[in-house]
């Protein structure tokens, strides 16, 4: 059967990678470039690569002898790499997801790119970029049906404490380069991660992937709000969320993505801005993704990730105790 893939658009020039010898592999150094706001230079974008297979991985029991690594593909075509004809990267839209916990309902989990710099090379299908991000978590609409949410809301709406029911009041989680808590900037590099085994179901050469890159980020503490009651509440919500989501955002855990790119295409700057704005307003766990859903989390052998209900019940008791003590 003939290849139905459209040809790569003309116009690739290249050369930005070669403009500074420090940019080269095996250890690209991009510090001569300014960290740029992710939406500040859309008018410079000319070419793009869409991430059709954002493969996410994390340890569900970090620190254990068997950390039970899980693998999950996020919704396709949320993340994109945008660059010029010469290959300078000016915008990166990062993978996002909605995650549901039986105890507290669904929450939106957004990785917001606050700064980026880098290059892409279509000639040899490589890239190197630096990113700075913050994680944001807030309750999605369906959580309002949960008893615990209703209790929280009734208490918070009669107080001066902000409740994480919208992105504006989201729980913010700090991130940094794995093992370097003083370094909030981390790299996006060519190839798949080499720090853990990758199952066949998380590889996409045979699906037509054009190239692949990888990034890893360690989860730090919650960013303080200045309201001690809210800070303690947010920590407790995150603790319950982590139980239901397999310690996904547990402090000290490292999150890793192998991002499998579609072949290069041209950028429609108005469409890019609209796409970025749609996901800046954010994915909603209840509404899903217009480009299709991701996969359920599973272990290397393909068996599904599951939550230990007895531990979750203990966390519900902690929340009940917190309400009685603080609210």
CSV table of C-alpha atoms in Angstrom, one decimal:
chain,number,residue,atom,x,y,z
A,1,UNK,CA,0.0,0.0,0.0
A,2,UNK,CA,1.5,3.4,-1.0
A,3,UNK,CA,2.6,5.8,1.7
A,4,UNK,CA,-0.3,8.3,2.3
A,5,UNK,CA,1.9,10.6,4.5
A,6,UNK,CA,2.0,14.1,2.9
A,7,UNK,CA,5.4,15.4,2.0
A,8,UNK,CA,7.4,17.6,4.5
A,9,UNK,CA,6.7,21.2,3.5
A,10,UNK,CA,9.4,23.1,1.7
A,11,UNK,CA,11.1,26.0,3.3
A,12,UNK,CA,13.5,24.4,5.8
A,13,UNK,CA,16.8,26.3,6.0
A,14,UNK,CA,18.5,25.2,9.1
A,15,UNK,CA,21.7,26.5,10.5
A,16,UNK,CA,20.6,27.8,14.0
A,17,UNK,CA,22.0,24.7,15.7
A,18,UNK,CA,25.4,25.3,14.1
A,19,UNK,CA,25.5,29.0,15.0
A,20,UNK,CA,27.1,28.2,18.3
A,21,UNK,CA,29.4,25.2,19.0
A,22,UNK,CA,28.1,25.0,22.5
A,23,UNK,CA,24.7,23.9,21.1
A,24,UNK,CA,26.1,20.6,19.8
A,25,UNK,CA,25.6,17.1,21.2
A,26,UNK,CA,26.7,15.1,23.3
A,27,UNK,CA,26.0,17.8,25.9
A,28,UNK,CA,24.1,20.8,24.4
A,29,UNK,CA,24.7,24.0,26.4
A,30,UNK,CA,22.0,26.6,25.6
A,31,UNK,CA,22.8,29.1,28.4
A,32,UNK,CA,23.8,31.8,25.8
A,33,UNK,CA,20.1,32.0,24.8
A,34,UNK,CA,17.6,33.9,26.9
A,35,UNK,CA,14.8,32.0,28.5
A,36,UNK,CA,11.8,33.3,26.5
A,37,UNK,CA,8.1,33.6,27.5
A,38,UNK,CA,6.3,30.7,25.8
A,39,UNK,CA,3.6,32.9,24.1
A,40,UNK,CA,5.7,36.0,23.4
A,41,UNK,CA,7.1,35.1,20.0
A,42,UNK,CA,4.3,33.3,18.2
A,43,UNK,CA,4.8,35.8,15.3
A,44,UNK,CA,8.2,34.3,14.7
A,45,UNK,CA,7.0,30.7,14.4
A,46,UNK,CA,7.2,29.2,10.9
A,47,UNK,CA,7.4,25.4,11.4
A,48,UNK,CA,6.2,22.9,14.0
A,49,UNK,CA,6.3,19.3,15.1
A,50,UNK,CA,3.2,17.9,16.9
A,51,UNK,CA,3.5,15.3,19.6
A,52,UNK,CA,1.1,12.7,18.6
A,53,UNK,CA,2.2,10.2,21.2
A,54,UNK,CA,3.2,11.8,24.5
A,55,UNK,CA,4.3,8.8,26.5
A,56,UNK,CA,4.4,9.6,30.2
A,57,UNK,CA,6.1,7.5,32.9
A,58,UNK,CA,6.5,7.6,36.7
A,59,UNK,CA,7.1,5.4,39.7
A,60,UNK,CA,3.9,4.7,41.6
A,61,UNK,CA,5.8,3.6,44.7
A,62,UNK,CA,9.0,5.7,44.7
A,63,UNK,CA,11.7,4.5,47.2
A,64,UNK,CA,10.4,1.0,47.3
A,65,UNK,CA,12.5,-2.0,46.3
A,66,UNK,CA,10.1,-2.4,43.4
A,67,UNK,CA,8.9,1.1,42.6
A,68,UNK,CA,6.2,-0.2,40.2
A,69,UNK,CA,6.8,2.1,37.3
A,70,UNK,CA,3.6,3.0,35.4
A,71,UNK,CA,3.3,4.1,31.7
A,72,UNK,CA,0.5,6.2,30.2
A,73,UNK,CA,0.0,8.0,27.0
A,74,UNK,CA,-1.5,11.4,27.4
A,75,UNK,CA,-4.0,12.8,24.9
A,76,UNK,CA,-2.5,13.3,21.4
A,77,UNK,CA,-1.7,16.7,19.7
A,78,UNK,CA,-1.8,18.8,22.8
A,79,UNK,CA,2.0,19.3,22.9
A,80,UNK,CA,3.9,21.0,20.0
A,81,UNK,CA,7.4,22.3,19.2
A,82,UNK,CA,7.4,25.5,17.3
A,83,UNK,CA,10.5,27.0,15.6
A,84,UNK,CA,11.7,29.1,12.7
A,85,UNK,CA,12.9,28.0,9.2
A,86,UNK,CA,16.4,28.2,10.6
A,87,UNK,CA,15.5,26.0,13.6
A,88,UNK,CA,15.3,28.3,16.6
A,89,UNK,CA,12.7,27.2,19.0
A,90,UNK,CA,10.3,29.9,20.2
A,91,UNK,CA,7.4,28.0,21.8
A,92,UNK,CA,6.7,24.6,23.4
A,93,UNK,CA,3.2,23.5,24.3
A,94,UNK,CA,3.6,20.8,27.0
A,95,UNK,CA,1.6,17.6,27.6
A,96,UNK,CA,-1.3,17.9,30.0
A,97,UNK,CA,-3.8,15.5,31.5
A,98,UNK,CA,-6.9,15.1,33.7
A,99,UNK,CA,-6.6,12.6,36.5
A,100,UNK,CA,-9.4,11.1,38.6
A,101,UNK,CA,-9.3,9.8,42.1
A,102,UNK,CA,-12.2,7.7,43.6
A,103,UNK,CA,-11.9,9.7,46.8
A,104,UNK,CA,-12.0,13.3,45.6
A,105,UNK,CA,-13.1,13.1,42.0
A,106,UNK,CA,-11.3,14.4,38.9
A,107,UNK,CA,-8.7,17.1,38.9
A,108,UNK,CA,-7.0,19.0,36.1
A,109,UNK,CA,-3.2,18.6,36.0
A,110,UNK,CA,-1.5,21.2,33.8
A,111,UNK,CA,2.2,21.6,33.2
A,112,UNK,CA,2.6,25.3,32.3
A,113,UNK,CA,5.7,26.2,30.4
A,114,UNK,CA,7.0,29.5,31.9
A,115,UNK,CA,10.2,29.7,29.8
A,116,UNK,CA,12.0,27.9,27.0
A,117,UNK,CA,14.9,28.1,24.5
A,118,UNK,CA,16.4,25.7,22.0
A,119,UNK,CA,16.8,24.4,18.5
A,120,UNK,CA,15.4,21.8,16.1
A,121,UNK,CA,17.2,20.3,13.1
A,122,UNK,CA,14.9,18.7,10.5
A,123,UNK,CA,17.9,17.4,8.5
A,124,UNK,CA,18.9,14.8,11.1
A,125,UNK,CA,15.7,14.8,13.1
A,126,UNK,CA,17.2,16.1,16.3
A,127,UNK,CA,16.4,18.8,18.8
A,128,UNK,CA,17.7,20.3,22.1
A,129,UNK,CA,15.7,22.7,24.3
A,130,UNK,CA,15.6,23.9,27.9
A,131,UNK,CA,12.3,24.4,29.7
A,132,UNK,CA,11.0,25.9,32.9
A,133,UNK,CA,7.6,24.8,34.1
A,134,UNK,CA,5.2,24.9,37.0
A,135,UNK,CA,2.6,22.2,37.8
A,136,UNK,CA,-1.0,23.4,38.5
A,137,UNK,CA,-3.8,21.3,39.9
A,138,UNK,CA,-7.5,22.2,40.5
A,139,UNK,CA,-10.8,20.4,40.8
A,140,UNK,CA,-12.7,19.7,37.6
A,141,UNK,CA,-16.5,20.2,37.4
A,142,UNK,CA,-17.4,16.5,38.0
A,143,UNK,CA,-15.7,16.6,41.4
A,144,UNK,CA,-18.6,18.8,42.6
A,145,UNK,CA,-20.6,15.6,42.7
A,146,UNK,CA,-18.3,14.1,45.4
A,147,UNK,CA,-19.4,14.3,49.0
A,148,UNK,CA,-16.0,15.5,50.1
A,149,UNK,CA,-16.0,18.3,47.5
A,150,UNK,CA,-19.4,19.5,48.7
A,151,UNK,CA,-18.1,19.6,52.3
A,152,UNK,CA,-15.0,21.5,51.2
A,153,UNK,CA,-17.0,24.0,49.2
A,154,UNK,CA,-19.6,24.7,51.8
A,155,UNK,CA,-16.9,25.5,54.3
A,156,UNK,CA,-14.6,27.5,52.0
A,157,UNK,CA,-17.3,29.7,50.4
A,158,UNK,CA,-18.2,31.1,53.8
A,159,UNK,CA,-14.5,31.9,54.6
A,160,UNK,CA,-11.9,34.2,53.2
A,161,UNK,CA,-9.7,31.2,52.1
A,162,UNK,CA,-9.5,30.6,48.3
A,163,UNK,CA,-10.5,27.1,47.2
A,164,UNK,CA,-8.7,25.3,44.3
A,165,UNK,CA,-11.8,25.0,42.2
A,166,UNK,CA,-10.4,27.0,39.3
A,167,UNK,CA,-7.0,27.6,37.6
A,168,UNK,CA,-6.9,31.0,39.2
A,169,UNK,CA,-6.6,29.4,42.6
A,170,UNK,CA,-4.9,26.2,41.5
A,171,UNK,CA,-2.5,24.3,43.8
A,172,UNK,CA,1.0,25.1,42.3
A,173,UNK,CA,3.7,22.5,42.5
A,174,UNK,CA,7.3,23.5,42.0
A,175,UNK,CA,9.6,21.5,39.6
A,176,UNK,CA,13.3,21.3,38.9
A,177,UNK,CA,16.0,19.3,37.1
A,178,UNK,CA,16.1,15.8,38.7
A,179,UNK,CA,18.6,15.8,41.6
A,180,UNK,CA,19.2,19.5,41.4
A,181,UNK,CA,16.6,21.4,43.5
A,182,UNK,CA,18.3,24.7,42.8
A,183,UNK,CA,17.9,24.3,39.0
A,184,UNK,CA,14.4,25.0,37.8
A,185,UNK,CA,15.5,24.7,34.1
A,186,UNK,CA,15.6,21.2,32.7
A,187,UNK,CA,16.4,19.8,29.2
A,188,UNK,CA,14.4,18.3,26.4
A,189,UNK,CA,16.8,16.1,24.5
A,190,UNK,CA,16.8,13.8,21.5
A,191,UNK,CA,15.9,10.1,21.7
A,192,UNK,CA,14.1,8.1,24.3
A,193,UNK,CA,15.0,8.2,28.0
A,194,UNK,CA,17.7,5.7,29.0
A,195,UNK,CA,17.0,5.8,32.7
A,196,UNK,CA,14.3,3.0,32.7
A,197,UNK,CA,13.0,0.2,30.5
A,198,UNK,CA,10.4,1.1,27.9
A,199,UNK,CA,7.7,-1.4,27.0
A,200,UNK,CA,6.8,-2.0,23.4
A,201,UNK,CA,3.4,-0.5,23.8
A,202,UNK,CA,5.1,2.9,24.6
A,203,UNK,CA,7.2,2.9,21.4
A,204,UNK,CA,5.9,4.4,18.2
A,205,UNK,CA,8.4,3.8,15.4
A,206,UNK,CA,5.9,1.5,13.7
A,207,UNK,CA,3.1,4.0,14.0
A,208,UNK,CA,4.9,6.5,11.8
A,209,UNK,CA,6.6,8.7,14.4
A,210,UNK,CA,9.1,11.0,12.7
A,211,UNK,CA,11.4,11.5,15.7
A,212,UNK,CA,11.4,11.3,19.5
A,213,UNK,CA,12.7,13.4,22.4
A,214,UNK,CA,12.6,13.0,26.2
A,215,UNK,CA,12.4,15.2,29.2
A,216,UNK,CA,12.4,14.5,33.0
A,217,UNK,CA,11.4,16.7,35.9
A,218,UNK,CA,11.5,16.2,39.6
A,219,UNK,CA,8.5,17.3,41.8
A,220,UNK,CA,9.3,19.8,44.5
A,221,UNK,CA,7.2,21.2,47.3
A,222,UNK,CA,3.9,23.1,46.9
A,223,UNK,CA,4.3,26.8,46.3
A,224,UNK,CA,3.1,28.7,49.4
A,225,UNK,CA,0.0,30.8,49.0
A,226,UNK,CA,0.6,33.0,52.0
A,227,UNK,CA,-2.5,31.5,53.7
A,228,UNK,CA,-1.4,28.9,56.2
A,229,UNK,CA,-4.8,27.2,56.3
A,230,UNK,CA,-5.0,27.0,52.5
A,231,UNK,CA,-1.4,25.7,52.3
A,232,UNK,CA,-2.2,22.9,54.8
A,233,UNK,CA,-5.4,22.1,52.9
A,234,UNK,CA,-3.6,22.0,49.6
A,235,UNK,CA,-0.9,19.7,51.0
A,236,UNK,CA,-3.7,17.3,52.2
A,237,UNK,CA,-5.5,17.4,48.9
A,238,UNK,CA,-2.3,16.6,47.0
A,239,UNK,CA,-1.6,13.8,49.4
A,240,UNK,CA,-5.0,12.2,48.7
A,241,UNK,CA,-4.6,12.9,45.0
A,242,UNK,CA,-1.3,11.2,45.0
A,243,UNK,CA,-2.8,8.1,46.5
A,244,UNK,CA,-5.4,7.9,43.8
A,245,UNK,CA,-2.9,8.8,41.0
A,246,UNK,CA,-0.1,6.5,42.1
A,247,UNK,CA,2.1,9.2,43.7
A,248,UNK,CA,2.3,11.0,40.4
A,249,UNK,CA,3.0,14.4,42.0
A,250,UNK,CA,4.6,13.2,45.2
A,251,UNK,CA,7.5,15.4,46.3
A,252,UNK,CA,10.8,13.8,45.2
A,253,UNK,CA,9.2,11.7,42.4
A,254,UNK,CA,10.6,12.2,38.9
A,255,UNK,CA,8.2,12.4,35.9
A,256,UNK,CA,9.4,11.5,32.5
A,257,UNK,CA,8.0,11.9,29.0
A,258,UNK,CA,9.1,10.3,25.7
A,259,UNK,CA,7.5,12.6,23.2
A,260,UNK,CA,7.0,11.1,19.8
A,261,UNK,CA,6.7,13.7,17.1
A,262,UNK,CA,4.8,13.7,13.9
A,263,UNK,CA,6.7,14.9,10.8
A,264,UNK,CA,7.3,18.7,10.4
A,265,UNK,CA,4.6,21.0,9.2
A,266,UNK,CA,4.0,24.7,8.7
A,267,UNK,CA,2.7,27.0,11.4
A,268,UNK,CA,-0.5,28.9,11.0
A,269,UNK,CA,0.2,31.5,13.7
A,270,UNK,CA,-3.4,32.3,14.4
A,271,UNK,CA,-4.2,28.6,14.8
A,272,UNK,CA,-1.1,28.1,17.0
A,273,UNK,CA,-2.2,31.0,19.3
A,274,UNK,CA,-5.8,29.6,19.5
A,275,UNK,CA,-4.4,26.1,20.2
A,276,UNK,CA,-2.1,27.5,22.9
A,277,UNK,CA,-4.9,29.6,24.4
A,278,UNK,CA,-7.3,26.6,24.5
A,279,UNK,CA,-4.9,24.6,26.5
A,280,UNK,CA,-3.7,27.6,28.5
A,281,UNK,CA,-7.3,27.8,29.7
A,282,UNK,CA,-6.7,24.1,30.1
A,283,UNK,CA,-7.7,20.6,29.5
A,284,UNK,CA,-10.7,19.6,31.5
A,285,UNK,CA,-10.8,16.0,32.8
A,286,UNK,CA,-14.5,15.9,32.2
A,287,UNK,CA,-14.5,17.2,28.6
A,288,UNK,CA,-11.5,15.2,27.4
A,289,UNK,CA,-9.4,16.0,24.4
A,290,UNK,CA,-10.8,16.9,21.0
A,291,UNK,CA,-8.1,15.0,19.3
A,292,UNK,CA,-8.8,11.7,21.1
A,293,UNK,CA,-8.1,10.2,24.5
A,294,UNK,CA,-4.9,8.9,25.9
A,295,UNK,CA,-4.4,5.5,27.4
A,296,UNK,CA,-5.0,4.1,30.9
A,297,UNK,CA,-2.0,3.8,33.1
A,298,UNK,CA,-0.4,0.4,33.1
A,299,UNK,CA,2.8,-1.4,34.2
A,300,UNK,CA,5.6,-2.7,32.0
A,301,UNK,CA,3.8,-6.1,31.6
A,302,UNK,CA,0.7,-4.4,30.4
A,303,UNK,CA,-1.3,-5.0,33.6
A,304,UNK,CA,-3.4,-1.9,34.7
A,305,UNK,CA,-2.4,0.4,37.5
A,306,UNK,CA,-4.7,0.1,40.4
A,307,UNK,CA,-5.3,2.0,43.7
A,308,UNK,CA,-5.2,0.3,47.1
A,309,UNK,CA,-8.6,1.2,48.5
A,310,UNK,CA,-7.7,0.6,52.2
A,311,UNK,CA,-5.0,3.3,52.1
A,312,UNK,CA,-7.4,5.7,50.4
A,313,UNK,CA,-9.9,5.3,53.1
A,314,UNK,CA,-7.2,6.3,55.6
A,315,UNK,CA,-6.7,9.5,53.6
A,316,UNK,CA,-10.4,10.3,53.7
A,317,UNK,CA,-10.2,10.1,57.5
A,318,UNK,CA,-7.2,12.5,57.5
A,319,UNK,CA,-9.3,15.0,55.5
A,320,UNK,CA,-12.2,14.7,57.9
A,321,UNK,CA,-9.9,15.3,60.8
A,322,UNK,CA,-8.3,18.3,59.0
A,323,UNK,CA,-11.8,19.8,58.4
A,324,UNK,CA,-12.6,19.5,62.1
A,325,UNK,CA,-9.3,21.0,63.2
A,326,UNK,CA,-8.8,23.8,60.8
A,327,UNK,CA,-12.1,24.9,59.2
